[in-house]
Short mmCIF file of C-alpha atoms in Angstrom, two decimals:
data_model
loop_
_atom_site.label_atom_id
_atom_site.label_comp_id
_atom_site.label_asym_id
_atom_site.label_seq_id
_atom_site.Cartn_x
_atom_site.Cartn_y
_atom_site.Cartn_z
CA MET A 6 -0.01 0.01 0.08
CA PHE A 7 1.17 3.59 -0.96
CA SER A 8 1.24 5.92 2.00
CA PHE A 9 -0.24 9.56 1.55
CA MET A 10 3.11 11.11 0.95
CA GLU A 11 4.23 8.70 -1.53
CA MET A 12 0.92 9.19 -3.38
CA LEU A 13 1.40 13.02 -3.40
CA LYS A 14 4.90 12.79 -4.60
CA SER A 15 3.88 10.58 -7.59
CA LEU A 16 1.10 13.09 -8.34
CA ALA A 17 3.16 15.96 -8.13
CA PRO A 18 4.13 16.65 -11.69
CA PHE A 19 0.72 16.08 -12.87
CA PHE A 20 -0.80 18.42 -10.09
CA THR A 21 1.70 21.15 -11.21
CA ALA A 22 0.82 20.97 -14.91
CA ALA A 23 -3.12 20.90 -13.91
CA VAL A 24 -2.59 24.10 -11.92
CA VAL A 25 -0.90 25.83 -15.00
CA ILE A 26 -3.18 24.86 -17.30
CA VAL A 27 -6.55 25.90 -15.32
CA LEU A 28 -5.18 29.23 -13.97
CA SER A 29 -2.91 30.56 -16.61
CA PRO A 30 -5.80 32.29 -18.53
CA PHE A 31 -7.21 33.91 -15.24
CA VAL A 32 -3.48 34.96 -14.09
CA LYS A 33 -2.99 36.46 -17.58
CA GLU A 34 -6.10 38.70 -17.46
CA ARG A 35 -6.57 39.49 -13.86
CA ILE A 36 -3.11 39.83 -12.05
CA PRO A 37 -0.17 41.93 -13.48
CA TYR A 38 2.73 40.03 -14.77
CA ALA A 39 5.36 41.07 -11.83
CA VAL A 40 2.65 39.68 -9.31
CA SER A 41 2.07 36.63 -11.13
CA ASN A 42 5.65 36.06 -11.60
CA TYR A 43 6.37 36.12 -7.91
CA LEU A 44 3.31 33.88 -7.09
CA VAL A 45 4.44 31.15 -9.49
CA SER A 46 8.08 31.31 -8.08
CA THR A 47 6.61 31.01 -4.64
CA PHE A 48 4.33 28.03 -5.52
CA ASN A 49 7.53 26.23 -7.21
CA MET A 50 9.49 26.63 -4.27
CA TRP A 51 6.67 25.33 -1.91
CA LEU A 52 6.47 22.44 -4.37
CA ALA A 53 10.08 21.69 -4.37
CA ARG A 54 10.21 21.79 -0.62
CA PHE A 55 7.44 19.55 0.16
CA CYS A 56 7.26 17.19 -2.97
CA THR A 57 10.94 16.56 -4.11
CA PRO A 58 11.60 13.21 -3.01
CA HIS A 59 15.19 13.00 -2.24
CA ILE A 60 18.19 14.26 -0.26
CA THR A 61 21.71 13.98 -1.43
CA VAL A 62 24.60 13.47 0.71
CA VAL A 63 28.21 13.91 -0.66
CA ILE A 64 31.01 11.90 0.61
CA GLU A 65 34.49 13.13 -0.61
CA GLU A 66 37.42 11.00 -0.81
CA LYS A 67 39.58 13.49 1.34
CA GLY A 68 39.23 15.69 4.21
CA GLU A 69 40.83 18.95 4.76
CA LEU A 70 44.04 17.38 5.89
CA LYS A 71 43.50 13.57 6.02
CA SER A 72 41.44 10.75 4.20
CA ASN A 73 37.90 10.34 4.92
CA GLN A 74 37.08 7.41 6.92
CA ILE A 75 33.50 7.41 5.71
CA TYR A 76 34.53 7.21 2.05
CA GLU A 77 36.82 4.27 2.55
CA ALA A 78 34.25 2.62 4.64
CA ALA A 79 31.57 3.26 1.84
CA LYS A 80 34.00 1.88 -0.78
CA ALA A 81 34.31 -1.25 1.08
CA HIS A 82 30.82 -1.50 1.72
CA LEU A 83 29.65 -1.07 -1.84
CA HIS A 84 32.39 -3.59 -3.02
CA THR A 85 30.79 -6.38 -1.02
CA LEU A 86 27.34 -5.18 -1.96
CA ILE A 87 27.73 -5.62 -5.47
CA SER A 88 29.71 -8.69 -5.01
CA ASP A 89 27.26 -10.64 -2.83
CA SER A 90 23.96 -9.30 -4.26
CA THR A 91 22.27 -7.90 -7.51
CA LYS A 92 24.80 -6.29 -9.84
CA PRO A 93 24.31 -2.94 -11.18
CA LYS A 94 23.89 -2.30 -15.04
CA ARG A 95 27.27 -1.45 -15.38
CA PHE A 96 30.41 -2.71 -13.18
CA LYS A 97 34.00 -3.51 -13.62
CA VAL A 98 35.85 -6.75 -13.18
CA SER A 99 39.67 -7.06 -12.46
CA LYS A 100 42.02 -9.93 -11.43
CA GLU A 101 45.48 -9.69 -10.59
CA ASP A 102 48.45 -12.23 -10.19
CA ARG A 103 47.98 -14.64 -7.25
CA GLN A 104 44.31 -13.55 -6.74
CA THR A 105 42.20 -16.81 -6.76
CA GLU A 106 38.90 -14.90 -7.64
CA SER A 107 38.13 -11.92 -9.80
CA THR A 108 37.56 -8.38 -8.08
CA ILE A 109 34.07 -6.78 -8.86
CA ASP A 110 34.02 -3.03 -8.14
CA ILE A 111 31.70 -0.08 -9.07
CA ILE A 112 32.41 2.45 -11.77
CA LYS A 113 31.70 6.06 -11.80
CA ASP A 114 28.18 7.45 -12.61
CA VAL A 115 26.27 4.18 -12.19
CA GLU A 116 23.59 3.87 -9.66
CA VAL A 117 23.93 1.08 -6.90
CA ILE A 118 20.84 0.34 -4.77
CA ASP A 119 21.02 -0.49 -1.13
CA TYR A 120 18.25 -0.87 1.54
CA PHE A 121 18.44 -0.16 5.27
CA ARG A 122 15.29 -0.61 7.50
CA GLU A 123 13.15 -0.51 4.44
CA ILE A 124 14.82 2.80 3.34
CA LYS A 125 15.95 2.85 -0.29
CA LEU A 126 19.40 4.25 -0.61
CA LYS A 127 21.03 5.07 -4.06
CA TRP A 128 24.80 5.33 -4.45
CA LYS A 129 26.87 6.95 -7.12
CA LEU A 130 30.60 7.25 -7.45
CA ARG A 131 31.52 10.75 -9.03
CA THR A 132 34.66 12.13 -10.30
CA GLU A 133 35.96 15.70 -10.92
CA LYS A 134 39.01 16.99 -12.49
CA GLU A 135 40.73 19.80 -10.31
CA GLU A 136 41.40 23.13 -11.78
CA TYR A 137 45.27 22.48 -11.80
CA ARG A 138 46.35 20.34 -14.62
CA TYR A 139 48.74 17.84 -12.70
CA SER A 140 46.59 17.73 -9.40
CA PRO A 141 44.75 14.36 -8.68
CA THR A 142 41.20 13.87 -9.84
CA LYS A 143 38.63 14.53 -7.02
CA LYS A 144 36.54 11.67 -6.04
CA TYR A 145 33.09 11.41 -3.95
CA PHE A 146 30.17 9.49 -3.35
CA GLU A 147 26.68 10.57 -3.63
CA LEU A 148 24.20 9.12 -1.28
CA SER A 149 20.77 9.91 -1.99
CA PHE A 150 17.44 8.85 -0.09
CA ASP A 151 13.99 10.18 0.59
CA LYS A 152 13.39 13.08 3.02
CA GLY A 153 12.35 12.33 6.57
CA TYR A 154 15.16 9.77 7.02
CA GLU A 155 18.11 11.77 7.66
CA MET A 156 18.62 10.82 11.24
CA ASP A 157 18.20 6.99 10.27
CA VAL A 158 21.05 7.27 7.39
CA LEU A 159 23.36 9.91 9.10
CA ASP A 160 23.24 8.32 12.72
CA SER A 161 22.53 4.83 11.95
CA TYR A 162 23.28 3.59 8.53
CA LEU A 163 26.58 5.43 7.85
CA ASP A 164 27.93 4.57 11.63
CA ASP A 165 26.98 0.96 10.81
CA ILE A 166 29.11 0.79 7.73
CA VAL A 167 31.97 2.50 9.41
CA ASP A 168 31.99 0.17 12.36
CA ARG A 169 31.79 -2.84 10.12
CA TYR A 170 34.59 -1.52 8.25
CA GLU A 171 36.80 -0.95 11.42
CA ARG A 172 36.00 -4.42 12.59
CA ILE A 173 36.89 -6.00 9.19
CA GLN A 174 40.10 -4.08 9.18
CA LYS A 175 41.44 -5.48 12.54
CA GLU A 176 40.11 -8.94 12.30
CA ASP A 177 41.00 -9.93 8.76
CA LYS A 178 43.17 -7.39 7.37
CA VAL A 179 45.16 -7.66 4.14
CA VAL A 180 48.34 -5.92 4.47
CA ARG A 181 49.35 -3.39 1.91
CA ILE A 182 52.35 -1.43 0.80
CA TYR A 183 52.08 1.84 -0.44
CA THR A 184 54.29 4.05 -2.36
CA CYS A 185 53.78 8.06 -2.87
CA LYS A 186 53.29 9.21 -6.49
CA GLU A 187 55.54 12.09 -7.03
CA LYS A 188 53.93 15.39 -8.15
CA ASN A 189 55.35 17.46 -11.02
CA ARG A 190 56.27 20.69 -9.16
CA ASP A 191 58.50 22.03 -12.02
CA ARG A 192 55.40 22.33 -13.91
CA VAL A 193 52.68 23.34 -11.63
CA VAL A 194 52.32 25.11 -8.29
CA TYR A 195 49.53 24.08 -5.83
CA PRO A 196 47.80 26.60 -3.70
CA GLU A 197 48.66 26.52 -0.13
CA LYS A 198 45.24 25.41 0.79
CA ASP A 199 45.45 22.31 -1.61
CA ARG A 200 48.78 21.07 -0.71
CA ASP A 201 47.81 18.67 1.99
CA ARG A 202 45.11 17.19 -0.47
CA ASN A 203 47.40 16.27 -3.26
CA VAL A 204 49.29 13.54 -1.67
CA ASN A 205 48.60 10.52 -3.97
CA TRP A 206 49.26 7.01 -2.77
CA SER A 207 49.23 3.86 -4.85
CA TYR A 208 49.47 0.41 -3.30
CA VAL A 209 49.63 -3.36 -3.73
CA ASN A 210 49.00 -6.18 -1.44
CA LEU A 211 51.89 -7.17 0.44
CA GLU A 212 52.88 -10.68 -0.81
CA HIS A 213 55.58 -11.29 1.59
CA SER A 214 55.52 -14.42 3.84
CA ALA A 215 58.13 -13.23 6.41
CA THR A 216 57.40 -13.80 9.98
CA ILE A 217 59.55 -12.81 12.98
CA GLU A 218 59.96 -16.52 13.79
CA LYS A 219 61.38 -17.47 10.30
CA LEU A 220 63.98 -14.55 10.47
CA ALA A 221 67.83 -15.53 10.86
CA MET A 222 68.05 -13.50 14.12
CA ASN A 223 69.27 -14.20 17.77
CA PRO A 224 66.15 -15.79 19.47
CA GLU A 225 66.42 -13.37 22.55
CA GLN A 226 66.32 -10.37 20.00
CA LYS A 227 63.20 -11.79 18.38
CA GLU A 228 61.45 -12.17 21.64
CA MET A 229 62.39 -8.46 22.70
CA LEU A 230 61.13 -7.18 19.55
CA LYS A 231 57.79 -9.07 19.60
CA ASP A 232 57.26 -8.14 23.35
CA ASP A 233 57.85 -4.37 22.57
CA LEU A 234 55.28 -4.64 19.64
CA ASP A 235 52.81 -6.22 21.96
CA ARG A 236 53.14 -3.68 24.53
CA PHE A 237 52.88 -0.87 22.01
CA LEU A 238 49.57 -2.33 20.59
CA GLY A 239 48.12 -2.59 24.07
CA GLY A 240 49.44 0.72 25.15
CA LYS A 241 46.82 2.94 24.42
CA ASP A 242 45.80 3.98 27.92
CA LEU A 243 49.18 4.33 29.14
CA TYR A 244 50.15 6.70 26.10
CA ASN A 245 47.20 8.88 26.93
CA LYS A 246 47.99 8.94 30.70
CA VAL A 247 51.46 10.08 30.23
CA GLY A 248 50.56 12.44 27.34
CA LYS A 249 52.60 10.99 24.76
CA SER A 250 51.67 10.31 21.06
CA TRP A 251 50.80 6.84 20.56
CA LYS A 252 53.55 5.91 18.14
CA ARG A 253 56.88 3.87 18.18
CA GLY A 254 60.36 4.31 16.40
CA TYR A 255 62.53 1.47 15.32
CA LEU A 256 66.05 1.63 14.00
CA LEU A 257 67.17 -1.48 11.98
CA TYR A 258 71.11 -1.04 11.27
CA GLY A 259 73.66 -3.37 9.83
CA PRO A 260 75.39 -4.44 6.56
CA PRO A 261 73.53 -5.05 3.32
CA GLY A 262 71.89 -8.65 3.11
CA THR A 263 71.38 -9.09 6.74
CA GLY A 264 67.55 -8.76 6.62
CA LYS A 265 66.42 -5.36 7.32
CA SER A 266 63.61 -5.21 4.59
CA SER A 267 62.38 -8.79 5.63
CA LEU A 268 62.16 -7.55 9.17
CA ILE A 269 59.95 -4.82 8.23
CA ALA A 270 57.58 -7.15 6.26
CA ALA A 271 57.56 -9.36 9.23
CA MET A 272 56.66 -6.56 11.70
CA ALA A 273 53.83 -5.48 9.39
CA ASN A 274 52.65 -9.08 9.18
CA TYR A 275 52.78 -9.34 13.08
CA VAL A 276 50.85 -6.19 13.88
CA LYS A 277 48.77 -6.41 10.63
CA PHE A 278 49.58 -2.74 9.73
CA ASN A 279 49.88 -1.31 6.22
CA ILE A 280 53.43 -0.09 5.28
CA TYR A 281 53.94 3.29 3.61
CA ASP A 282 57.48 3.35 1.90
CA LEU A 283 58.66 6.90 1.89
CA ASN A 284 61.71 8.00 -0.42
CA LEU A 285 63.19 10.88 0.94
CA THR A 286 65.69 11.37 -2.04
CA ALA A 287 62.61 12.42 -4.33
CA GLY A 288 63.21 16.07 -3.94
CA LEU A 289 60.77 16.59 -1.01
CA SER A 290 60.19 19.68 0.86
CA ASN A 291 59.23 20.07 4.63
CA GLU A 292 55.78 20.74 3.61
CA ASP A 293 55.79 17.67 1.49
CA LEU A 294 56.82 15.53 4.51
CA ARG A 295 54.25 17.14 6.71
CA SER A 296 51.59 16.27 4.00
CA ILE A 297 52.83 12.74 3.53
CA LEU A 298 52.64 12.20 7.42
CA LEU A 299 48.85 13.40 7.43
CA SER A 300 48.03 11.37 4.55
CA THR A 301 48.94 8.05 6.08
CA THR A 302 46.46 6.31 8.18
CA ASP A 303 46.34 5.16 11.82
CA ARG A 304 47.74 1.63 12.45
CA SER A 305 50.37 2.17 9.82
CA ILE A 306 54.34 1.71 9.42
CA LEU A 307 56.02 4.35 7.75
CA VAL A 308 59.43 3.32 6.42
CA ILE A 309 62.48 5.51 5.54
CA GLU A 310 65.25 3.18 4.15
CA ASP A 311 68.75 4.19 4.23
CA VAL A 312 68.32 7.36 6.42
CA ASP A 313 72.20 7.87 6.32
CA CYS A 314 72.01 8.61 2.56
CA CYS A 315 68.84 10.69 2.93
CA THR A 316 70.73 13.27 5.26
CA LYS A 317 73.18 13.74 2.52
CA PHE A 318 70.39 15.82 0.64
CA TYR A 319 70.59 18.70 2.93
CA ASP A 320 72.21 20.75 0.25
CA LYS A 321 71.80 24.59 0.25
CA GLU A 322 71.94 24.76 -3.54
CA LYS A 323 68.59 22.99 -3.54
CA LYS A 324 66.66 25.49 -1.60
CA HIS A 325 63.31 24.86 -3.40
CA TYR A 326 62.52 21.28 -2.71
CA THR A 327 65.16 19.86 -0.12
CA PHE A 328 63.82 19.23 3.24
CA THR A 329 65.92 20.14 6.44
CA GLN A 330 66.91 17.90 9.12
CA SER A 331 64.44 20.01 11.49
CA GLY A 332 61.76 18.98 9.11
CA LEU A 333 62.55 15.25 9.24
CA LEU A 334 62.79 15.73 13.19
CA ASN A 335 59.24 17.23 13.38
CA ILE A 336 57.68 14.33 11.67
CA MET A 337 59.35 11.89 14.19
CA ASP A 338 58.41 13.63 17.36
CA GLY A 339 57.28 17.16 16.66
CA LEU A 340 53.74 18.65 17.05
CA TRP A 341 52.39 17.20 13.71
CA SER A 342 53.58 13.68 14.72
CA SER A 343 50.74 13.68 17.31
CA CYS A 344 48.03 13.66 14.51
CA GLY A 345 47.44 9.99 14.63
CA ASP A 346 47.37 6.99 16.62
CA GLU A 347 49.27 3.51 16.47
CA ARG A 348 51.85 4.54 14.04
CA ILE A 349 55.21 2.93 13.82
CA ILE A 350 58.20 4.73 12.16
CA VAL A 351 61.03 2.26 10.78
CA PHE A 352 64.36 3.76 9.83
CA THR A 353 67.14 1.45 8.20
CA THR A 354 70.87 2.17 7.70
CA ASN A 355 74.01 0.53 6.77
CA HIS A 356 75.98 3.03 8.67
CA LYS A 357 74.52 3.95 12.40
CA ASP A 358 77.76 5.59 13.12
CA GLN A 359 77.08 8.40 10.43
CA LEU A 360 73.73 9.27 11.79
CA ASP A 361 73.24 12.40 13.72
CA PRO A 362 72.93 11.77 17.41
CA ALA A 363 69.76 14.06 17.45
CA LEU A 364 68.08 11.13 15.32
CA LEU A 365 69.01 8.57 17.56
CA ARG A 366 67.68 9.49 20.91
CA PRO A 367 64.59 7.84 22.30
CA GLY A 368 61.34 9.46 21.35
CA ARG A 369 62.67 9.37 17.70
CA MET A 370 64.37 5.72 17.41
CA ASP A 371 63.11 4.22 20.55
CA VAL A 372 64.41 0.63 19.77
CA HIS A 373 67.52 0.04 18.10
CA VAL A 374 67.69 -3.44 16.41
CA HIS A 375 71.35 -4.59 15.07
CA MET A 376 70.91 -6.83 12.04
CA SER A 377 74.33 -8.76 12.20
CA TYR A 378 76.17 -11.06 9.97
CA CYS A 379 74.52 -14.92 10.15
CA THR A 380 75.19 -16.78 13.31
CA MET A 381 74.87 -20.39 13.99
CA ASP A 382 71.50 -19.72 15.58
CA GLY A 383 70.50 -17.87 12.44
CA PHE A 384 71.79 -20.62 10.25
CA LYS A 385 69.83 -23.21 11.75
CA ILE A 386 66.69 -21.15 11.31
CA LEU A 387 67.63 -20.95 7.55
CA ALA A 388 68.50 -24.65 7.37
CA SER A 389 64.94 -25.29 8.81
CA ASN A 390 63.06 -22.92 6.26
CA TYR A 391 65.04 -23.77 3.26
CA LEU A 392 65.99 -27.60 3.90
CA ASN A 393 63.29 -28.76 6.42
CA ILE A 394 66.30 -29.51 8.97
CA GLU A 395 65.07 -29.74 12.25
CA ALA A 396 67.79 -31.92 14.00
CA ASP A 397 71.68 -31.16 14.07
CA HIS A 398 73.33 -32.48 10.80
CA GLN A 399 76.93 -34.05 10.68
CA LEU A 400 78.29 -30.88 9.00
CA TYR A 401 76.84 -28.36 11.50
CA ARG A 402 80.01 -28.47 13.85
CA GLN A 403 82.17 -27.66 10.61
CA ILE A 404 79.85 -24.93 9.76
CA GLU A 405 79.78 -23.46 13.03
CA GLY A 406 83.52 -23.06 13.21
CA LEU A 407 83.57 -21.45 9.81
CA LEU A 408 80.80 -18.86 10.57
CA GLU A 409 82.77 -17.83 13.59
CA ASN A 410 85.75 -16.77 11.50
CA VAL A 411 84.04 -15.26 8.48
CA GLU A 412 81.42 -12.46 7.94
CA VAL A 413 78.68 -13.85 5.66
CA THR A 414 75.11 -12.33 5.59
CA PRO A 415 72.04 -14.38 5.80
CA ALA A 416 71.19 -13.50 2.19
CA GLU A 417 74.64 -15.10 1.03
CA ILE A 418 73.79 -18.25 3.08
CA ALA A 419 70.08 -18.52 1.78
CA GLU A 420 71.33 -18.05 -1.83
CA GLU A 421 73.59 -21.27 -1.15
CA LEU A 422 70.78 -23.27 0.38
CA LEU A 423 68.63 -22.59 -2.68
CA LYS A 424 70.92 -24.42 -4.82
CA SER A 425 69.72 -27.99 -6.18
CA GLY A 426 70.50 -31.31 -4.63
CA GLY A 427 69.97 -33.19 -1.51
CA THR A 428 70.67 -32.08 1.91
CA ASP A 429 74.34 -33.40 2.00
CA VAL A 430 75.09 -31.86 -1.33
CA VAL A 431 73.62 -28.56 -0.41
CA LEU A 432 75.37 -28.41 3.00
CA GLY A 433 78.62 -29.65 1.44
CA GLY A 434 78.53 -26.79 -1.26
CA LEU A 435 77.87 -24.28 1.80
CA VAL A 436 81.13 -25.65 3.44
CA LYS A 437 83.19 -25.09 0.28
CA PHE A 438 81.70 -21.56 -0.20
CA LEU A 439 82.55 -20.60 3.60
CA GLU A 440 86.21 -22.12 3.18
CA GLN A 441 86.60 -19.92 -0.08
CA LYS A 442 85.33 -17.02 1.97
CA THR A 443 87.89 -17.73 4.64
CA LEU A 444 90.61 -17.84 2.25
CA GLN A 445 89.70 -14.53 0.81
CA LYS A 446 89.81 -13.02 4.28
CA ALA A 447 93.28 -14.49 4.79
CA LYS A 448 94.48 -13.19 1.31
CA ALA A 449 93.43 -9.70 2.58
CA ALA A 450 94.88 -9.84 5.78
CA GLU A 451 98.14 -10.88 4.14
CA LEU A 452 98.02 -8.14 1.78
CA LYS A 453 97.56 -5.54 4.61
CA GLU A 454 100.73 -6.81 6.32
CA LEU A 455 102.83 -6.70 3.30
CA LEU A 456 101.58 -2.95 2.55
CA LYS A 457 102.36 -1.99 6.08
CA SER A 458 106.18 -2.06 5.20
CA ASP A 459 105.58 1.01 2.54
CA ASP A 460 104.13 3.88 4.48
CA ASN A 461 103.52 5.80 1.48
CA THR A 462 101.37 3.26 -0.09
CA ASP A 463 97.65 4.17 0.85
CA VAL A 464 95.08 2.02 -0.77
CA ASP A 465 91.63 0.42 -0.02
CA VAL A 466 92.80 -3.14 -0.34
CA GLU A 467 89.43 -4.90 0.11
CA GLY A 468 87.99 -2.26 -1.98
CA PHE A 469 90.24 -2.94 -4.86
CA VAL A 470 89.86 -6.68 -4.68
CA LYS A 471 86.16 -6.23 -4.77
CA PHE A 472 86.60 -3.92 -7.77
CA LEU A 473 88.47 -6.52 -9.59
CA LYS A 474 85.97 -9.14 -8.77
CA GLN A 475 83.08 -7.17 -10.02
CA GLU A 476 84.79 -5.92 -13.07
CA LYS A 477 85.69 -9.53 -14.12
CA LEU A 478 88.01 -8.21 -16.92
CA LYS A 479 85.19 -6.07 -18.50
CA ASN A 480 87.19 -2.97 -19.56
CA ALA A 481 90.19 -2.17 -21.64
CA LYS A 482 92.77 -2.97 -18.83
CA ALA A 483 91.35 -6.34 -18.05
CA ALA A 484 94.42 -8.06 -19.70
CA GLU A 485 96.71 -6.44 -17.04
CA ALA A 486 94.32 -7.63 -14.26
CA GLU A 487 94.08 -11.25 -15.56
CA GLN A 488 97.73 -11.86 -14.82
CA LEU A 489 96.84 -11.02 -11.18
CA LEU A 490 93.49 -13.07 -10.86
CA LYS A 491 92.66 -16.76 -11.02
CA ILE A 492 89.21 -17.16 -11.25
CA ASP A 493 87.54 -20.38 -9.93
CA HIS A 494 84.62 -20.71 -12.25
CA THR A 495 82.75 -23.05 -10.02
CA TYR A 496 82.50 -20.48 -7.13
CA VAL A 497 83.35 -17.47 -8.98
CA ASP A 498 85.81 -16.30 -6.29
CA VAL A 499 89.06 -14.33 -6.65
CA ASP A 500 92.43 -15.77 -5.53
CA VAL A 501 94.62 -12.76 -5.20
CA ASP A 502 98.45 -13.00 -6.24
CA VAL A 503 99.46 -10.73 -3.23
CA GLU A 504 102.84 -9.96 -4.18
CA GLY A 505 101.87 -9.19 -7.75
CA LEU A 506 99.21 -6.72 -6.45
CA VAL A 507 101.86 -4.99 -4.17
CA LYS A 508 104.16 -4.55 -7.21
CA LEU A 509 101.16 -3.05 -9.30
CA PHE A 510 100.20 -0.46 -6.48
CA LYS A 511 103.80 0.76 -6.27
CA GLN A 512 104.43 0.84 -9.90
CA LYS A 513 101.11 2.77 -10.23
CA LYS A 514 102.33 5.14 -7.36
CA LEU A 515 105.59 5.56 -9.32
CA GLU A 516 103.89 6.60 -12.64
CA ASP A 517 101.54 9.06 -10.71
CA ALA A 518 104.60 10.63 -9.14
CA LYS A 519 106.41 10.96 -12.30
CA ALA A 520 103.34 12.52 -14.04
CA ALA A 521 102.96 14.95 -11.26
CA GLU A 522 106.84 15.95 -11.49
CA THR A 523 106.23 16.52 -15.34
CA VAL A 524 103.37 18.73 -14.64
CA GLN A 525 105.27 20.64 -12.38
CA VAL A 526 108.21 21.18 -14.89
CA ASN A 527 105.69 22.36 -17.37
CA ILE A 528 104.30 24.75 -15.12
CA GLN A 529 107.72 26.57 -14.22
CA LYS A 530 108.53 26.41 -18.00
CA ASN A 531 105.38 28.46 -18.72
CA GLN A 532 105.99 30.97 -15.89
CA ASN A 533 109.51 31.78 -17.17
#
């Protein structure tokens, strides 16, 4: 049965037409034009007020400074709605690698119908190009419903969508990794009021199976890290009580290949936080850093890798886009850092000693995690992961002795364990690899001792050996280097002729001295 109001709404167009047809001759003959025009306008306003059936609510993608949570919740709700119920007339389907099922989603300007307490709700996704050429496209939802249901929709329907979205995010969260799309600031200048709205993140699902338990780290170190993360997750009341921002800073430091990136992925999988990967070398200003911080969501990990390299970009010649150290410190523990909850900031570096002490203090980098070369404990974890070895193996004692005398990263060990063959074959190959590394270390030490006899020979021995190994006779001087190197094609390792290398260094030094003397003589001749 139709209600009286529904009947009135349906008859409103016909009623308007009838009134106009009947009264038009009378109005024209008896009432002046100005008065009749006013009456018609007033009548139309009354009709629009009481007979227009719908109210439309606009839900923008971004707020003034941060993302709009209602928009994200509505997006997830509509995705579920069209996947589980009747499809709209037009929708899009996509499927990425590793996805088991296709993804169905809405497209712009297509109406999607939903019902709540017998209220019919109409959703539409709209897009609008901003005034500035390189600014991102503005997105928003339009939600339309009948008048009289404003309280039901705003106080119950939307709240229910947001609550369900938050619950799903916590219980069954797919971890994502975000990267910030660079803005072309050389060709466009954004107005100050729009700067914080123009951070544009793209993401993929984090398909990384790393867990803290599987990492080649000291067991006590892993337990410490998990305990610290657990205390942070449950520390909301404590942080509020002491008046601190609910955030935590971690510094992961150590040589390349020791598992810093894997640890970040393991931390994200453990706490179920999204990762925001921030590249500080991309010409960012202090304002950009602030905007990026505000555009990240709560319950997220902000990653700044190789922070020691980033500090080298404090260049006065790049005044326009280069951030300052104070700008970096401000996002770590300044006033702007308090705009958000449950945030983790992770820094990585290969050279902790090169960092400014101001970056290292508690409140900025609260926990320092040393990622060391592979130990026997770490090796056993790798052997369990790659070879399914749970008990001790007959080669373990020999491997342990070699690991104590050589610096090898977990990444190098993992590469050896990936080679084909049975367990005995793979571990035997690892023993040969470690023995070769030990021999290289001994050769380098012998070379250093020989060079000590000549105080004027200043050379980075290890660097030179690595250079010869990497080049592998690639350039025009390869023939000379070939006489000094004997390459084992099985392991691609370098056996250095120490005495020949010393002679080469001294000969090169003599040539440089003669060249410098010749240049000095020519300068004196020109002066005379």
